[in-house]
């Protein structure tokens, strides 16, 4: 009996021993695993192998640990460990250096962890909302650091696409999406508060930063909790998936995935396989599943886990000759004891100190947020005057409204800077236009000639063919006659290629400069703007100049029927697709807007009925000193070096021709003050035009922006550091943001005016828009739309991009003009038979007006009937055409 019991006990003991045996790794085994891990870490870092590596080595965009100068008040979220925590972290620097934290823990129910992504993020926002209420902080827009303890592929400190869920989370529609965007959208959905999401960080990174704040030697962060993972500071030159070789960046190893390519099968036990089979992500996170991951169903530990911790601590030689590495360890002591021992054994040359993060990772996330904002803050302080509050923008909006008023008034117009030029275009296309036209498009970044055929089978369709022509600088800066000879020559060439030299097609001329019209086909250039400066053209009718040049050639004939500004052409192009379009704006080489104004408000044109398109020429806003309070030293320098000093001051603050140069001047000044490029200034950096507006667009691209910054700055010879690239990206953002904000203010003024003109509580309208800056810059349109919506909430605005330029619009105006010309001709022929003694010329025109209803495009007739007579008898005045 006793023997039987003893035998059973002995066999049970053997079974236990055998089982435990499988969990115990020999030194040799540990060394082998360490080597395999080393190989995987390398593979994760290398460009060619990164995609297939099981240890992903994800860049974190954290370039340094805190240095004690961080300060501010931050909100932090800590999601993905055992607890979901929302915190406020107040950091002080200097002699009062301290960190104070307030936090609340919230539950995340299983059905939310594994529900939809939208539910999960709505829940998170709900908890933040509760916490902000509790803290009484709902009205402050706090910067937020988001500890998100899952593998994220980052392209910036505030951009993280979830690679795959790990641990107990499995919410749908999150993998492959940016978690910062998802959080932002959920905040928007709830619409109760706003936050400035500055950083998204892994818990290992947050932990490293927390500990590094106390001990600057800390450069590794390790988590052994619900999951397990490690991060460490790696030399930039080794991180091949991120551009740049200078300095360091923290890498989130995601070592939990080690073994997913079957290379630790020899040490996995049947229990590990069982755990895997029962998990949410079978076959994944195999390393994490080994005994050190503290899950309810695997509460056993063994020394085998410890090898992982050692591997990344590749010894670094310090000047003193000692090898150091510091691991911040979050765990408890039985585990930590074994960990320390084994680390010592496996990395005998490293002297490692383990520091437990008492404060979790939220403090670290707040510190990262502070670090990320700190450099920005320096630049912000520097460029403070380029950032506007909504209050300032509203003030600028009301100044511009006053300027518009001034430009429209008869007495005030002569001294007004915003000229509010009548265009003699009285309505947008109505769908009945047709014909074969030529359009010239001169004044933007391209000189283009187009053939536009508008046909009317069943549906109105437009066919276009176009060609671009050069406008060399010596021509646009030479004599006016040479410029128009050039235009006539290009037109001849185009007609020849189109085989229409023998036809006299109606021509619409988009001429993108301020012109005074007395009719549609007479346009006196008031002043050159942008890059043009040909002599002898200001004060002249450009139709006459072009006709003269064509006549001089004598090889073809053309009938120039309409001159339109590019804003007007754009409005008409967009109006063709959307009848609601009543504003046209250009944000390109230059900037300008036109809109449909009530005729009764246009003092410079007779008549009160109907509307007319006004070319505002808002580029000149500020030429009377109205914007001096918001112009910076850089704006003044740009103006001094321009072709037209003292003119187009608003345009010079916002448009594509000047923005690149603005950034260059700022960079020079910042470099001189040692804020950039370690104070290095190169001849290229000092050369006008070396930094272009298209570079701003490239640098502000979400994905490759920093790489582009590096490329562009390297071409300027300044050898930028990673911090420099971020700073330059920030400068670009400030300059382009200012542009979008200022244009939002002036556009807001136009929209508010349209609403008041119509005397309606809400305006629903469409803005036709074109220009290279608006089209090419990755964030510009979004920023502009957003600010406009904030500044004029009572307007529902649709922004419609003109895909086909302004030429189509110019052709549509020409269609009207040529139809009217035909009709006038017909009437003239009909009326020619009636004895002149019976009817005056004026009345003929009046009859024509009645006959053709509102097609009176160029002519405006004021008709007064005498009711005493049965005969048609009237008095009419004809406006000069
Ligand atoms: C907390 C950190 O202290 O530890 C979290 O603040 C981290 O960011 C967590 O995720 C890890 O441990 P556990 O056991 O909660 O998974
Ligand atoms: C084009 C229009 O699309 O945009 C031109 O056809 C206009 O008429 C131009 O002048 C404005 O943009 P940019 O960037 O070329 O000045
Ligand atoms: C999992 C996550 C990882 C996290 C770790 C610890 O391994 O994938 O991102 O750091 O758990 O929470
Ligand atoms: C300049 C011109 C204006 C034009 C604008 C956009 O501001 O003066 O007429 O519309 O550039 O091209």
Coordinates of C-alpha atoms in Angstrom, one line a residue, residues 118 126 194 851 855:
X118 CA -16.1 53.2 -33.6
X126 CA -16.8 59.1 -23.3
X194 CA -11.4 69.5 -28.3
X851 CA -37.3 91.1 -77.7
X855 CA -30.0 88.0 -72.9

